[in-house]
Amino acid sequence: MSQKNDKDLYVPERARIVETKEMTDLEKYFRIKLLDREALGHAPGQFVMVTVYGVGEVPISVSSPPNGRSGEFELVVRKAGNVTQALHNLGTESLVGIRGPFGTNFTSKGFERKDILFIAGGIGLVPLRSFIKQVVNENKKYRKITILYGAKSPDELLFKEEMDQWGKKENVEVKITVDKGDPSWKGNVGVITTLIPPLEIDIQNTLVAVVGPPVMYKFVILSLASKKVANKNIYLSLERRMKCGVGKCGNCQIQGSYACQDGPVYCFADIEHLKEAL
Amino acid sequence: MHKISSEKFHKVLEQIIKDNETYGAVKKRDEYIYDRLETLSDLEIENYVPTVLPPKKYFYPQEEDLVQIDYKTKKANRVIFKKEIVLLGVRPCDINAISLFDRIMSDGNPDPNYLERRKHITVIGFDCVKSCWEHALCEAVGTINVKEGYDLFFSEYKKEYVIKTGSKKGEELFDRYIKNSHKLSEKERDDYHHERAERIKKFNHKVKYLFQDVSSIFEKHYDDPYWKEIGKICLMCGSCVMVCPTCYCFTMDEEVDLKLQTVTRKRKWDGCMLRDFAMVAGNHNFRPTAEMRLKHRWNRKFNYLLKKYHMSNCVGCGRCGFACLVKINPIDILNTIMGNYYSGVKHESEK
Amino acid sequence: MKPKVAFFDFASCEGCQLAVLDLEEELLDLVNIVEIVNFREAISEKGEDYEIAFIEGSISSEHQIERIKKIRKQAKLLITIGACACTGNMQYLSNFFDFEEVKEYVYGDKAKYFDPVQSKPIDQIVNVDFQIPGCPIDKYEFLKVVKQVIAGGLPRIPNYPVCSECKMQGNECLLKKGILCLGPVTRAGCGAICCKNFKYCFGCRGLAPEFNIESFKDVLRSIGYKEKGIMAQFKIVNGKDIQLLQSGGK
């Protein structure tokens, strides 16, 4: 992992906000550049600890793929508590603190020339986007890429334009659904699991990456199970309240596993026996 | 191994207290606390019972500055804490807890703030010659014996004191304070071990089952009905966590000073029995009930961390059992869950 | 730009504002980061252009209802300080009696010249953004909250019970000695100052966000207290929450 120095375990590095965008009522986009280091060096699915100085620190998944613009990375932050709210009040040129990246990551290794199925619920798209972009940017390396995305309502959909762009690639299919439509919505209505039964999944040769709110996992796992997808091919990212990010503070523990070190990205086969996981 | 007379023992301690900033068990009102020792008479030796808080507070304080950040430039630096202190009269349970802390804090990503502070703390242990109180289970969980975590260790033997050194620092202390000691012959050494073992046989022994199988039993009885039973009465007050010598979970917060010059990032004790511990954004709580929290806390002690660090993460001091107003305690937890396992009580998932 | 701050008091002893003034050493630094425009206890100015309002005291008259509504309109951030404003404190006990009797008891035949209402904490009249509880408040906790807000964050105080904090202090447990203490159900943040000085906790910081009241009552019964005595102890500061509890509302 790229923790730069043991001696600075809890010391944040300085970073500058170079661009912000309001995405929805609750979500805001940040493009961030490290001041004292070239690149973040993250992998898809990893997270960073973001400091708003004097307010506190909060774990946020990196939303951009690796090897983005030099030294820059993207975050999408939902306004939910003390630190995230303060973060929303920051504009470009503001400095924030960064520790990390931390945790395990998604990888498509072993699935070249095979299929990849992404399932994102709500802001689960944010961490998954890093992996989706990595795969879609090299779409020729894979056979079929399917992206399922569900949100509560049309105005909560994130990265809609990007979704359209991804869907235009020849082997990429994007399917979007909302729990509740509005008069202008012409697409699917229903929870995300309604998109799974019609899929044709080559179960031996498909990698499934799932990120969503805690309640979504159980249902998605059930749907995938009824399609006979093997647990070892399902990867998911579990949300917990990381405080230290380095396996010490205990806040993110899932039974014997530390979500900040052994996760947040887990192979489902490794955690299916953990009752606290889902 | 060497030994000194009782008289010399007291002289040595007196000198250590004189030369160093020394802390030890002192009687407050009805209970003992670790506090500054001015003279040897402050220290409780004969009638020790576990202090309200373990000596953890010296190397892992309730609230500790980790990082200081310049509020203008946002340049950040680790806070380096250096203060030489001596902890005198630390008992085997607490020494085992210190040893466990040392392992946990050096494991994986070593914790620099802890390790720096720890370097400057000298631990001088006293053996227990009798069972301290009915809440203790050190002899069951194997923490009556000490292997590491101390610098010097004194053990009473036939009205004299046997001395063990546990580190280089301990050897230096030995050379400095203990001159003219008697080296134990092989026969004396065997006799000492024999007598000590006999002594321990007279301890509590309230845990009815063999401890070595505990983690697999806790694993198999993850949904033992006892968790629900004690979950119902648990006050979720966090006392057990706060008095525990091995609980190390923490939260971080930061504060700017009134001159708006410096932000200080602090580490504070936190605990899995408390409401906010497993709560994530949007107020979703991954462990909303006392039942789930108790299960987690005790699985950490007897299962998850035991497996990871190859020693019981409950050191058997009994402080939690004493502090708990509804009498939830590790002796009953072990006896009930292991008892249920051996008597074949079906746990919920099997029903 | 320093945020403009005002202090207002309602039915109270004004001890919480005194606690703020008692921050002698920090007071000069405090006015460097905030501008105090209205603080009857300390200054003669009466600015009405404040952003942050600290409210001490409970509401006990029609006139006060109007006044707190006006303050709420102006303040971007309304923070109540002290038990009177946060829980209603002991004056809330009037809610457990017939109000006509209470009026007569207090004012006798002059009752008609006053406009009292049954005593209410502030959040029963207007929306409150944050509460700094305590009787009186802990001045350092007050300072902490100010710093949190200045840094751009939300105010945050402990959500765990006093017992946790009491143990952190290394105090001996009073309940273990048979003394009725509300530590297990009361919100921490005071540093367990009463227990530290061998006085029981009477719950001045309000109930913790989470507690096990039934089990706690069992504990109290086991050391010889009766239901009536227990409830009386609760009611001193937490009458409002006890009413809610009894009606199954919390």
mmCIF file with all atom_site columns, N, CA and C in Angstrom, chain A residues 6-7 9-11 14 51-54 56-57 80 95 99 239-241 243 246 248-251 253 255-256 258 261 275-276, chain B residues 67 73-74 76 78 104 107 109-113 222-223 248-252 254 263 265 267 277 279-280 286-287 300 304 349:
data_model
loop_
_atom_site.group_PDB
_atom_site.id
_atom_site.type_symbol
_atom_site.label_atom_id
_atom_site.label_alt_id
_atom_site.label_comp_id
_atom_site.label_asym_id
_atom_site.label_entity_id
_atom_site.label_seq_id
_atom_site.pdbx_PDB_ins_code
_atom_site.Cartn_x
_atom_site.Cartn_y
_atom_site.Cartn_z
_atom_site.occupancy
_atom_site.B_iso_or_equiv
_atom_site.pdbx_formal_charge
_atom_site.auth_seq_id
_atom_site.auth_comp_id
_atom_site.auth_asym_id
_atom_site.auth_atom_id
_atom_site.pdbx_PDB_model_num
ATOM 1   N N  . ASP A 1 6   ? 5.658   5.236   7.838  1.00 0.00 ? 6   ASP A N  1
ATOM 2   C CA . ASP A 1 6   ? 5.091   4.753   9.105  1.00 0.00 ? 6   ASP A CA 1
ATOM 3   C C  . ASP A 1 6   ? 5.005   5.844   10.149 1.00 0.00 ? 6   ASP A C  1
ATOM 4   N N  . LYS A 1 7   ? 6.010   6.687   10.142 1.00 0.00 ? 7   LYS A N  1
ATOM 5   C CA . LYS A 1 7   ? 6.110   7.698   11.182 1.00 0.00 ? 7   LYS A CA 1
ATOM 6   C C  . LYS A 1 7   ? 4.984   8.725   11.095 1.00 0.00 ? 7   LYS A C  1
ATOM 7   N N  . LEU A 1 9   ? 1.677   8.095   10.372 1.00 0.00 ? 9   LEU A N  1
ATOM 8   C CA . LEU A 1 9   ? 0.446   7.304   10.212 1.00 0.00 ? 9   LEU A CA 1
ATOM 9   C C  . LEU A 1 9   ? -0.832  8.142   10.254 1.00 0.00 ? 9   LEU A C  1
ATOM 10  N N  . TYR A 1 10  ? -0.898  9.108   11.140 1.00 0.00 ? 10  TYR A N  1
ATOM 11  C CA . TYR A 1 10  ? -2.136  9.873   11.302 1.00 0.00 ? 10  TYR A CA 1
ATOM 12  C C  . TYR A 1 10  ? -2.010  11.293  10.761 1.00 0.00 ? 10  TYR A C  1
ATOM 13  N N  . VAL A 1 11  ? -0.928  11.563  10.034 1.00 0.00 ? 11  VAL A N  1
ATOM 14  C CA . VAL A 1 11  ? -0.670  12.925  9.554  1.00 0.00 ? 11  VAL A CA 1
ATOM 15  C C  . VAL A 1 11  ? -1.212  13.092  8.135  1.00 0.00 ? 11  VAL A C  1
ATOM 16  N N  . ARG A 1 14  ? -1.222  17.552  2.419  1.00 0.00 ? 14  ARG A N  1
ATOM 17  C CA . ARG A 1 14  ? -2.014  18.669  1.912  1.00 0.00 ? 14  ARG A CA 1
ATOM 18  C C  . ARG A 1 14  ? -2.453  18.416  0.465  1.00 0.00 ? 14  ARG A C  1
ATOM 19  N N  . THR A 1 51  ? -9.507  15.184  5.276  1.00 0.00 ? 51  THR A N  1
ATOM 20  C CA . THR A 1 51  ? -9.592  16.063  6.439  1.00 0.00 ? 51  THR A CA 1
ATOM 21  C C  . THR A 1 51  ? -10.119 17.428  6.041  1.00 0.00 ? 51  THR A C  1
ATOM 22  N N  . VAL A 1 52  ? -11.128 17.913  6.755  1.00 0.00 ? 52  VAL A N  1
ATOM 23  C CA . VAL A 1 52  ? -11.430 19.334  6.713  1.00 0.00 ? 52  VAL A CA 1
ATOM 24  C C  . VAL A 1 52  ? -10.818 19.869  8.000  1.00 0.00 ? 52  VAL A C  1
ATOM 25  N N  . TYR A 1 53  ? -9.824  20.715  7.860  1.00 0.00 ? 53  TYR A N  1
ATOM 26  C CA . TYR A 1 53  ? -9.006  21.095  8.995  1.00 0.00 ? 53  TYR A CA 1
ATOM 27  C C  . TYR A 1 53  ? -9.825  21.734  10.118 1.00 0.00 ? 53  TYR A C  1
ATOM 28  N N  . GLY A 1 54  ? -9.669  21.200  11.302 1.00 0.00 ? 54  GLY A N  1
ATOM 29  C CA . GLY A 1 54  ? -10.379 21.725  12.464 1.00 0.00 ? 54  GLY A CA 1
ATOM 30  C C  . GLY A 1 54  ? -11.764 21.135  12.616 1.00 0.00 ? 54  GLY A C  1
ATOM 31  N N  . GLY A 1 56  ? -12.583 17.638  11.102 1.00 0.00 ? 56  GLY A N  1
ATOM 32  C CA . GLY A 1 56  ? -12.451 16.199  11.255 1.00 0.00 ? 56  GLY A CA 1
ATOM 33  C C  . GLY A 1 56  ? -12.113 15.505  9.964  1.00 0.00 ? 56  GLY A C  1
ATOM 34  N N  . GLU A 1 57  ? -12.151 14.191  10.037 1.00 0.00 ? 57  GLU A N  1
ATOM 35  C CA . GLU A 1 57  ? -11.703 13.359  8.938  1.00 0.00 ? 57  GLU A CA 1
ATOM 36  C C  . GLU A 1 57  ? -12.790 12.358  8.597  1.00 0.00 ? 57  GLU A C  1
ATOM 37  N N  . ALA A 1 80  ? -23.716 14.337  4.609  1.00 0.00 ? 80  ALA A N  1
ATOM 38  C CA . ALA A 1 80  ? -24.403 13.451  5.558  1.00 0.00 ? 80  ALA A CA 1
ATOM 39  C C  . ALA A 1 80  ? -24.093 13.771  7.014  1.00 0.00 ? 80  ALA A C  1
ATOM 40  N N  . LEU A 1 95  ? -7.726  24.141  0.775  1.00 0.00 ? 95  LEU A N  1
ATOM 41  C CA . LEU A 1 95  ? -6.870  22.996  1.066  1.00 0.00 ? 95  LEU A CA 1
ATOM 42  C C  . LEU A 1 95  ? -7.618  21.994  1.942  1.00 0.00 ? 95  LEU A C  1
ATOM 43  N N  . ARG A 1 99  ? -5.187  11.326  3.646  1.00 0.00 ? 99  ARG A N  1
ATOM 44  C CA . ARG A 1 99  ? -4.365  10.168  4.022  1.00 0.00 ? 99  ARG A CA 1
ATOM 45  C C  . ARG A 1 99  ? -4.801  8.994   3.169  1.00 0.00 ? 99  ARG A C  1
ATOM 46  N N  . GLU A 1 239 ? -19.517 -0.730  3.203  1.00 0.00 ? 239 GLU A N  1
ATOM 47  C CA . GLU A 1 239 ? -19.388 0.568   3.849  1.00 0.00 ? 239 GLU A CA 1
ATOM 48  C C  . GLU A 1 239 ? -19.293 0.381   5.364  1.00 0.00 ? 239 GLU A C  1
ATOM 49  N N  . ARG A 1 240 ? -18.281 0.954   5.956  1.00 0.00 ? 240 ARG A N  1
ATOM 50  C CA . ARG A 1 240 ? -18.185 0.992   7.409  1.00 0.00 ? 240 ARG A CA 1
ATOM 51  C C  . ARG A 1 240 ? -17.602 2.353   7.784  1.00 0.00 ? 240 ARG A C  1
ATOM 52  N N  . ARG A 1 241 ? -17.622 2.646   9.090  1.00 0.00 ? 241 ARG A N  1
ATOM 53  C CA . ARG A 1 241 ? -17.131 3.952   9.514  1.00 0.00 ? 241 ARG A CA 1
ATOM 54  C C  . ARG A 1 241 ? -15.644 3.861   9.860  1.00 0.00 ? 241 ARG A C  1
ATOM 55  N N  . LYS A 1 243 ? -12.172 5.142   10.871 1.00 0.00 ? 243 LYS A N  1
ATOM 56  C CA . LYS A 1 243 ? -11.695 6.355   11.538 1.00 0.00 ? 243 LYS A CA 1
ATOM 57  C C  . LYS A 1 243 ? -10.197 6.507   11.360 1.00 0.00 ? 243 LYS A C  1
ATOM 58  N N  . VAL A 1 246 ? -6.129  2.445   9.141  1.00 0.00 ? 246 VAL A N  1
ATOM 59  C CA . VAL A 1 246 ? -4.908  1.636   9.148  1.00 0.00 ? 246 VAL A CA 1
ATOM 60  C C  . VAL A 1 246 ? -5.004  0.398   10.047 1.00 0.00 ? 246 VAL A C  1
ATOM 61  N N  . LYS A 1 248 ? -6.377  -0.004  13.123 1.00 0.00 ? 248 LYS A N  1
ATOM 62  C CA . LYS A 1 248 ? -6.137  0.141   14.559 1.00 0.00 ? 248 LYS A CA 1
ATOM 63  C C  . LYS A 1 248 ? -7.398  0.454   15.363 1.00 0.00 ? 248 LYS A C  1
ATOM 64  N N  . CYS A 1 249 ? -8.186  1.415   14.915 1.00 0.00 ? 249 CYS A N  1
ATOM 65  C CA . CYS A 1 249 ? -9.205  2.000   15.780 1.00 0.00 ? 249 CYS A CA 1
ATOM 66  C C  . CYS A 1 249 ? -10.387 1.074   16.060 1.00 0.00 ? 249 CYS A C  1
ATOM 67  N N  . GLY A 1 250 ? -10.605 0.077   15.215 1.00 0.00 ? 250 GLY A N  1
ATOM 68  C CA . GLY A 1 250 ? -11.641 -0.906  15.492 1.00 0.00 ? 250 GLY A CA 1
ATOM 69  C C  . GLY A 1 250 ? -13.037 -0.548  15.008 1.00 0.00 ? 250 GLY A C  1
ATOM 70  N N  . ASN A 1 251 ? -13.241 0.689   14.594 1.00 0.00 ? 251 ASN A N  1
ATOM 71  C CA . ASN A 1 251 ? -14.593 1.121   14.223 1.00 0.00 ? 251 ASN A CA 1
ATOM 72  C C  . ASN A 1 251 ? -15.176 0.351   13.040 1.00 0.00 ? 251 ASN A C  1
ATOM 73  N N  . GLN A 1 253 ? -14.608 -2.736  12.085 1.00 0.00 ? 253 GLN A N  1
ATOM 74  C CA . GLN A 1 253 ? -14.467 -4.186  12.178 1.00 0.00 ? 253 GLN A CA 1
ATOM 75  C C  . GLN A 1 253 ? -15.756 -4.926  11.844 1.00 0.00 ? 253 GLN A C  1
ATOM 76  N N  . GLN A 1 255 ? -16.782 -8.563  12.440 1.00 0.00 ? 255 GLN A N  1
ATOM 77  C CA . GLN A 1 255 ? -16.264 -9.735  13.160 1.00 0.00 ? 255 GLN A CA 1
ATOM 78  C C  . GLN A 1 255 ? -14.740 -9.662  13.196 1.00 0.00 ? 255 GLN A C  1
ATOM 79  N N  . GLY A 1 256 ? -14.043 -10.657 12.675 1.00 0.00 ? 256 GLY A N  1
ATOM 80  C CA . GLY A 1 256 ? -12.581 -10.608 12.772 1.00 0.00 ? 256 GLY A CA 1
ATOM 81  C C  . GLY A 1 256 ? -11.899 -9.803  11.684 1.00 0.00 ? 256 GLY A C  1
ATOM 82  N N  . TYR A 1 258 ? -11.085 -6.390  9.304  1.00 0.00 ? 258 TYR A N  1
ATOM 83  C CA . TYR A 1 258 ? -11.070 -4.925  9.322  1.00 0.00 ? 258 TYR A CA 1
ATOM 84  C C  . TYR A 1 258 ? -11.390 -4.407  7.925  1.00 0.00 ? 258 TYR A C  1
ATOM 85  N N  . GLN A 1 261 ? -8.653  -2.561  6.006  1.00 0.00 ? 261 GLN A N  1
ATOM 86  C CA . GLN A 1 261 ? -7.442  -3.260  5.573  1.00 0.00 ? 261 GLN A CA 1
ATOM 87  C C  . GLN A 1 261 ? -7.788  -4.494  4.748  1.00 0.00 ? 261 GLN A C  1
ATOM 88  N N  . LYS A 1 275 ? -21.588 -13.118 9.693  1.00 0.00 ? 275 LYS A N  1
ATOM 89  C CA . LYS A 1 275 ? -22.971 -12.666 9.868  1.00 0.00 ? 275 LYS A CA 1
ATOM 90  C C  . LYS A 1 275 ? -23.078 -11.151 9.956  1.00 0.00 ? 275 LYS A C  1
ATOM 91  N N  . GLU A 1 276 ? -21.996 -10.521 10.345 1.00 0.00 ? 276 GLU A N  1
ATOM 92  C CA . GLU A 1 276 ? -22.059 -9.063  10.467 1.00 0.00 ? 276 GLU A CA 1
ATOM 93  C C  . GLU A 1 276 ? -21.846 -8.352  9.146  1.00 0.00 ? 276 GLU A C  1
ATOM 94  N N  . VAL B 2 67  ? -1.482  14.752  16.207 1.00 0.00 ? 67  VAL B N  1
ATOM 95  C CA . VAL B 2 67  ? -0.925  15.546  15.112 1.00 0.00 ? 67  VAL B CA 1
ATOM 96  C C  . VAL B 2 67  ? -1.214  17.010  15.383 1.00 0.00 ? 67  VAL B C  1
ATOM 97  N N  . THR B 2 73  ? -0.921  27.331  6.913  1.00 0.00 ? 73  THR B N  1
ATOM 98  C CA . THR B 2 73  ? -0.243  26.614  5.823  1.00 0.00 ? 73  THR B CA 1
ATOM 99  C C  . THR B 2 73  ? -0.739  25.178  5.694  1.00 0.00 ? 73  THR B C  1
ATOM 100 N N  . LYS B 2 74  ? -1.420  24.679  6.720  1.00 0.00 ? 74  LYS B N  1
ATOM 101 C CA . LYS B 2 74  ? -1.896  23.287  6.796  1.00 0.00 ? 74  LYS B CA 1
ATOM 102 C C  . LYS B 2 74  ? -0.743  22.281  6.835  1.00 0.00 ? 74  LYS B C  1
ATOM 103 N N  . ALA B 2 76  ? 1.509   19.743  8.554  1.00 0.00 ? 76  ALA B N  1
ATOM 104 C CA . ALA B 2 76  ? 1.149   18.902  9.694  1.00 0.00 ? 76  ALA B CA 1
ATOM 105 C C  . ALA B 2 76  ? 2.345   18.133  10.216 1.00 0.00 ? 76  ALA B C  1
ATOM 106 N N  . ARG B 2 78  ? 3.565   15.147  13.335 1.00 0.00 ? 78  ARG B N  1
ATOM 107 C CA . ARG B 2 78  ? 3.197   14.231  14.402 1.00 0.00 ? 78  ARG B CA 1
ATOM 108 C C  . ARG B 2 78  ? 3.651   14.800  15.735 1.00 0.00 ? 78  ARG B C  1
ATOM 109 N N  . ILE B 2 104 ? 0.029   -5.383  19.324 1.00 0.00 ? 104 ILE B N  1
ATOM 110 C CA . ILE B 2 104 ? -1.008  -4.836  18.445 1.00 0.00 ? 104 ILE B CA 1
ATOM 111 C C  . ILE B 2 104 ? -0.523  -3.541  17.805 1.00 0.00 ? 104 ILE B C  1
ATOM 112 N N  . ASP B 2 107 ? 2.058   -4.200  15.148 1.00 0.00 ? 107 ASP B N  1
ATOM 113 C CA . ASP B 2 107 ? 1.603   -5.082  14.074 1.00 0.00 ? 107 ASP B CA 1
ATOM 114 C C  . ASP B 2 107 ? 1.073   -4.271  12.892 1.00 0.00 ? 107 ASP B C  1
ATOM 115 N N  . ASN B 2 109 ? 0.402   -1.743  10.447 1.00 0.00 ? 109 ASN B N  1
ATOM 116 C CA . ASN B 2 109 ? 0.907   -0.376  10.394 1.00 0.00 ? 109 ASN B CA 1
ATOM 117 C C  . ASN B 2 109 ? 1.285   0.037   11.813 1.00 0.00 ? 109 ASN B C  1
ATOM 118 N N  . PRO B 2 110 ? 2.565   0.058   12.126 1.00 0.00 ? 110 PRO B N  1
ATOM 119 C CA . PRO B 2 110 ? 2.954   0.400   13.503 1.00 0.00 ? 110 PRO B CA 1
ATOM 120 C C  . PRO B 2 110 ? 2.464   1.795   13.881 1.00 0.00 ? 110 PRO B C  1
ATOM 121 N N  . ASP B 2 111 ? 2.014   1.914   15.102 1.00 0.00 ? 111 ASP B N  1
ATOM 122 C CA . ASP B 2 111 ? 1.454   3.178   15.564 1.00 0.00 ? 111 ASP B CA 1
ATOM 123 C C  . ASP B 2 111 ? 2.572   4.027   16.178 1.00 0.00 ? 111 ASP B C  1
ATOM 124 N N  . PRO B 2 112 ? 3.023   5.046   15.463 1.00 0.00 ? 112 PRO B N  1
ATOM 125 C CA . PRO B 2 112 ? 4.220   5.767   15.909 1.00 0.00 ? 112 PRO B CA 1
ATOM 126 C C  . PRO B 2 112 ? 4.008   6.518   17.212 1.00 0.00 ? 112 PRO B C  1
ATOM 127 N N  . ASN B 2 113 ? 2.812   7.064   17.417 1.00 0.00 ? 113 ASN B N  1
ATOM 128 C CA . ASN B 2 113 ? 2.567   7.823   18.643 1.00 0.00 ? 113 ASN B CA 1
ATOM 129 C C  . ASN B 2 113 ? 2.645   6.925   19.863 1.00 0.00 ? 113 ASN B C  1
ATOM 130 N N  . TYR B 2 222 ? -21.734 -18.775 17.994 1.00 0.00 ? 222 TYR B N  1
ATOM 131 C CA . TYR B 2 222 ? -21.833 -17.343 17.692 1.00 0.00 ? 222 TYR B CA 1
ATOM 132 C C  . TYR B 2 222 ? -23.208 -16.797 18.092 1.00 0.00 ? 222 TYR B C  1
ATOM 133 N N  . ASP B 2 223 ? -24.231 -17.602 17.894 1.00 0.00 ? 223 ASP B N  1
ATOM 134 C CA . ASP B 2 223 ? -25.586 -17.151 18.229 1.00 0.00 ? 223 ASP B CA 1
ATOM 135 C C  . ASP B 2 223 ? -26.102 -17.779 19.519 1.00 0.00 ? 223 ASP B C  1
ATOM 136 N N  . TYR B 2 248 ? -8.575  -1.172  23.044 1.00 0.00 ? 248 TYR B N  1
ATOM 137 C CA . TYR B 2 248 ? -7.769  -0.093  22.481 1.00 0.00 ? 248 TYR B CA 1
ATOM 138 C C  . TYR B 2 248 ? -8.500  0.672   21.377 1.00 0.00 ? 248 TYR B C  1
ATOM 139 N N  . CYS B 2 249 ? -9.781  0.415   21.179 1.00 0.00 ? 249 CYS B N  1
ATOM 140 C CA . CYS B 2 249 ? -10.497 1.112   20.119 1.00 0.00 ? 249 CYS B CA 1
ATOM 141 C C  . CYS B 2 249 ? -10.541 2.610   20.421 1.00 0.00 ? 249 CYS B C  1
ATOM 142 N N  . PHE B 2 250 ? -10.450 3.384   19.373 1.00 0.00 ? 250 PHE B N  1
ATOM 143 C CA . PHE B 2 250 ? -10.419 4.820   19.595 1.00 0.00 ? 250 PHE B CA 1
ATOM 144 C C  . PHE B 2 250 ? -11.178 5.576   18.516 1.00 0.00 ? 250 PHE B C  1
ATOM 145 N N  . THR B 2 251 ? -11.435 6.841   18.811 1.00 0.00 ? 251 THR B N  1
ATOM 146 C CA . THR B 2 251 ? -12.015 7.732   17.827 1.00 0.00 ? 251 THR B CA 1
ATOM 147 C C  . THR B 2 251 ? -11.050 8.906   17.693 1.00 0.00 ? 251 THR B C  1
ATOM 148 N N  . MET B 2 252 ? -11.165 9.640   16.605 1.00 0.00 ? 252 MET B N  1
ATOM 149 C CA . MET B 2 252 ? -10.310 10.808  16.447 1.00 0.00 ? 252 MET B CA 1
ATOM 150 C C  . MET B 2 252 ? -11.192 12.037  16.259 1.00 0.00 ? 252 MET B C  1
ATOM 151 N N  . GLU B 2 254 ? -10.733 16.627  15.982 1.00 0.00 ? 254 GLU B N  1
ATOM 152 C CA . GLU B 2 254 ? -9.741  17.684  15.982 1.00 0.00 ? 254 GLU B CA 1
ATOM 153 C C  . GLU B 2 254 ? -10.338 19.009  16.382 1.00 0.00 ? 254 GLU B C  1
ATOM 154 N N  . VAL B 2 263 ? -4.333  23.466  14.559 1.00 0.00 ? 263 VAL B N  1
ATOM 155 C CA . VAL B 2 263 ? -5.347  22.435  14.707 1.00 0.00 ? 263 VAL B CA 1
ATOM 156 C C  . VAL B 2 263 ? -4.676  21.246  15.384 1.00 0.00 ? 263 VAL B C  1
ATOM 157 N N  . ARG B 2 265 ? -5.090  17.296  16.243 1.00 0.00 ? 265 ARG B N  1
ATOM 158 C CA . ARG B 2 265 ? -5.843  16.054  16.042 1.00 0.00 ? 265 ARG B CA 1
ATOM 159 C C  . ARG B 2 265 ? -5.633  15.186  17.261 1.00 0.00 ? 265 ARG B C  1
ATOM 160 N N  . ARG B 2 267 ? -6.661  11.691  19.703 1.00 0.00 ? 267 ARG B N  1
ATOM 161 C CA . ARG B 2 267 ? -7.205  10.330  19.779 1.00 0.00 ? 267 ARG B CA 1
ATOM 162 C C  . ARG B 2 267 ? -7.885  10.207  21.130 1.00 0.00 ? 267 ARG B C  1
ATOM 163 N N  . PHE B 2 277 ? -20.413 3.845   17.820 1.00 0.00 ? 277 PHE B N  1
ATOM 164 C CA . PHE B 2 277 ? -19.210 3.159   17.371 1.00 0.00 ? 277 PHE B CA 1
ATOM 165 C C  . PHE B 2 277 ? -19.330 2.543   15.976 1.00 0.00 ? 277 PHE B C  1
ATOM 166 N N  . MET B 2 279 ? -21.757 3.189   13.812 1.00 0.00 ? 279 MET B N  1
ATOM 167 C CA . MET B 2 279 ? -22.740 3.955   13.062 1.00 0.00 ? 279 MET B CA 1
ATOM 168 C C  . MET B 2 279 ? -22.080 4.585   11.850 1.00 0.00 ? 279 MET B C  1
ATOM 169 N N  . VAL B 2 280 ? -22.755 4.532   10.708 1.00 0.00 ? 280 VAL B N  1
ATOM 170 C CA . VAL B 2 280 ? -22.216 5.179   9.517  1.00 0.00 ? 280 VAL B CA 1
ATOM 171 C C  . VAL B 2 280 ? -23.121 6.345   9.117  1.00 0.00 ? 280 VAL B C  1
ATOM 172 N N  . PHE B 2 286 ? -24.580 -0.524  12.406 1.00 0.00 ? 286 PHE B N  1
ATOM 173 C CA . PHE B 2 286 ? -24.326 -1.933  12.120 1.00 0.00 ? 286 PHE B CA 1
ATOM 174 C C  . PHE B 2 286 ? -24.429 -2.815  13.364 1.00 0.00 ? 286 PHE B C  1
ATOM 175 N N  . ARG B 2 287 ? -24.333 -2.195  14.532 1.00 0.00 ? 287 ARG B N  1
ATOM 176 C CA . ARG B 2 287 ? -24.570 -2.960  15.768 1.00 0.00 ? 287 ARG B CA 1
ATOM 177 C C  . ARG B 2 287 ? -25.510 -2.172  16.662 1.00 0.00 ? 287 ARG B C  1
ATOM 178 N N  . ARG B 2 300 ? -14.099 -10.544 20.297 1.00 0.00 ? 300 ARG B N  1
ATOM 179 C CA . ARG B 2 300 ? -12.784 -9.934  20.113 1.00 0.00 ? 300 ARG B CA 1
ATOM 180 C C  . ARG B 2 300 ? -11.806 -10.491 21.149 1.00 0.00 ? 300 ARG B C  1
ATOM 181 N N  . TYR B 2 304 ? -11.647 -13.451 17.864 1.00 0.00 ? 304 TYR B N  1
ATOM 182 C CA . TYR B 2 304 ? -10.962 -12.786 16.738 1.00 0.00 ? 304 TYR B CA 1
ATOM 183 C C  . TYR B 2 304 ? -9.508  -12.439 17.058 1.00 0.00 ? 304 TYR B C  1
ATOM 184 N N  . SER B 2 349 ? -29.048 -20.601 15.218 1.00 0.00 ? 349 SER B N  1
ATOM 185 C CA . SER B 2 349 ? -28.908 -20.913 13.799 1.00 0.00 ? 349 SER B CA 1
ATOM 186 C C  . SER B 2 349 ? -29.138 -22.398 13.531 1.00 0.00 ? 349 SER B C  1
#
